[in-house]
Short mmCIF file of C-alpha atoms in Angstrom, two decimals:
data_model
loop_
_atom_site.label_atom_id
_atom_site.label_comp_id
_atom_site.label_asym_id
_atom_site.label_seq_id
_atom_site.Cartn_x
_atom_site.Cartn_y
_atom_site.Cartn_z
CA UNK B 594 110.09 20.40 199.22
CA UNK B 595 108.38 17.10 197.34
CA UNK B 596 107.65 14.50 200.00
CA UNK B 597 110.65 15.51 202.12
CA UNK B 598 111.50 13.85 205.33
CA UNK B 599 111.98 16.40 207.94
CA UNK B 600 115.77 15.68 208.63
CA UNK B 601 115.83 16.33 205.03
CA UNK B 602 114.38 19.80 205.57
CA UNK B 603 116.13 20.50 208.55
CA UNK B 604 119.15 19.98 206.60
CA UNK B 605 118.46 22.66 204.02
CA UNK B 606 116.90 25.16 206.78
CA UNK B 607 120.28 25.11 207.83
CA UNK B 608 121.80 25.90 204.46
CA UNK B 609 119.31 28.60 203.60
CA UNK B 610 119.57 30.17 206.68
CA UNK B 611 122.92 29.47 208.64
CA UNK B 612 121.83 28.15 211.40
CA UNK B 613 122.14 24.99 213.04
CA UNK B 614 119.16 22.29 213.19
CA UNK B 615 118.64 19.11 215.38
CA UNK B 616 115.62 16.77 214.82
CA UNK B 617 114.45 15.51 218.40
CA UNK B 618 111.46 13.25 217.25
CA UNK B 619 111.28 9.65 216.92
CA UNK B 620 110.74 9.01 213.36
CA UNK B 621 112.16 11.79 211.46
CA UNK B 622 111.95 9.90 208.18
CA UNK B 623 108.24 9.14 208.77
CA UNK B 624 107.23 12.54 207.95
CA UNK B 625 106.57 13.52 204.18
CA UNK B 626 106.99 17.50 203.85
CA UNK B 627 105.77 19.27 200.69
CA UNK B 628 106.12 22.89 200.50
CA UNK B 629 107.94 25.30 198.41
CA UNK B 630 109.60 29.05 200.15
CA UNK B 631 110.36 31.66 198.03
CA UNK B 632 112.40 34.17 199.87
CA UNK B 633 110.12 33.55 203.29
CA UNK B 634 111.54 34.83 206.88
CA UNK B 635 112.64 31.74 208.21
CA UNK B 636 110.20 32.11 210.87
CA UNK B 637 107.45 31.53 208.67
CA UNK B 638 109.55 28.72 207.24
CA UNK B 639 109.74 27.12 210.68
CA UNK B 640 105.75 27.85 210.85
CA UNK B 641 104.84 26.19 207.77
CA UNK B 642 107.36 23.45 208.18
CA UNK B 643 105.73 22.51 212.17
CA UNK B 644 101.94 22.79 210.56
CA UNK B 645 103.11 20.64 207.98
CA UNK B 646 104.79 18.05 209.90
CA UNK B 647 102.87 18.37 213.21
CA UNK B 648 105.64 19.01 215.09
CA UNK B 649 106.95 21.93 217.29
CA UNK B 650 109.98 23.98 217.33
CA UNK B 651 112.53 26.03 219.52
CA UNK B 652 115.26 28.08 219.23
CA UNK B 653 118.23 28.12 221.37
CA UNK B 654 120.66 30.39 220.35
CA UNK B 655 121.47 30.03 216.80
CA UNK B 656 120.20 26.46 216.84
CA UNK B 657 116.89 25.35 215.64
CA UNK B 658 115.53 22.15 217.08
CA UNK B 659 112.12 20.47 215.93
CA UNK B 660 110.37 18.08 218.55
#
């Protein structure tokens, strides 16, 4: 990711992965994500991606939400 919002990166978590995302913060597009996964479980992904951002995460079912 180069100075990716997180919808952005929620978006392509979902892609890479098959699973479905929701972004539950205020600002979304305030966030600028830079990162690059090779081949990474995606709960490392998720990891990286809420150190990065400084937000948190949750799964529910096969749905990934970041707050």
């Amino acid at each position: 990711f180069n100075n990716a919002d997180l919808t952005e990166v929620s978006e392509t978590i979902g892609r890479w992965y098959g699973v479905e995302t929701r972004v539950e913060v205020v600002s979304p597009e305030g966030f600028a994500i830079n990162g690059r996964f090779d081949n990474e479980p995606l709960g490392r992904v998720l990891a990286g991606i809420a150190m990065a951002a400084r937000v948190k995460y949750r799964k529910e079912g096969n749905t990934i939400i970041f707050y």
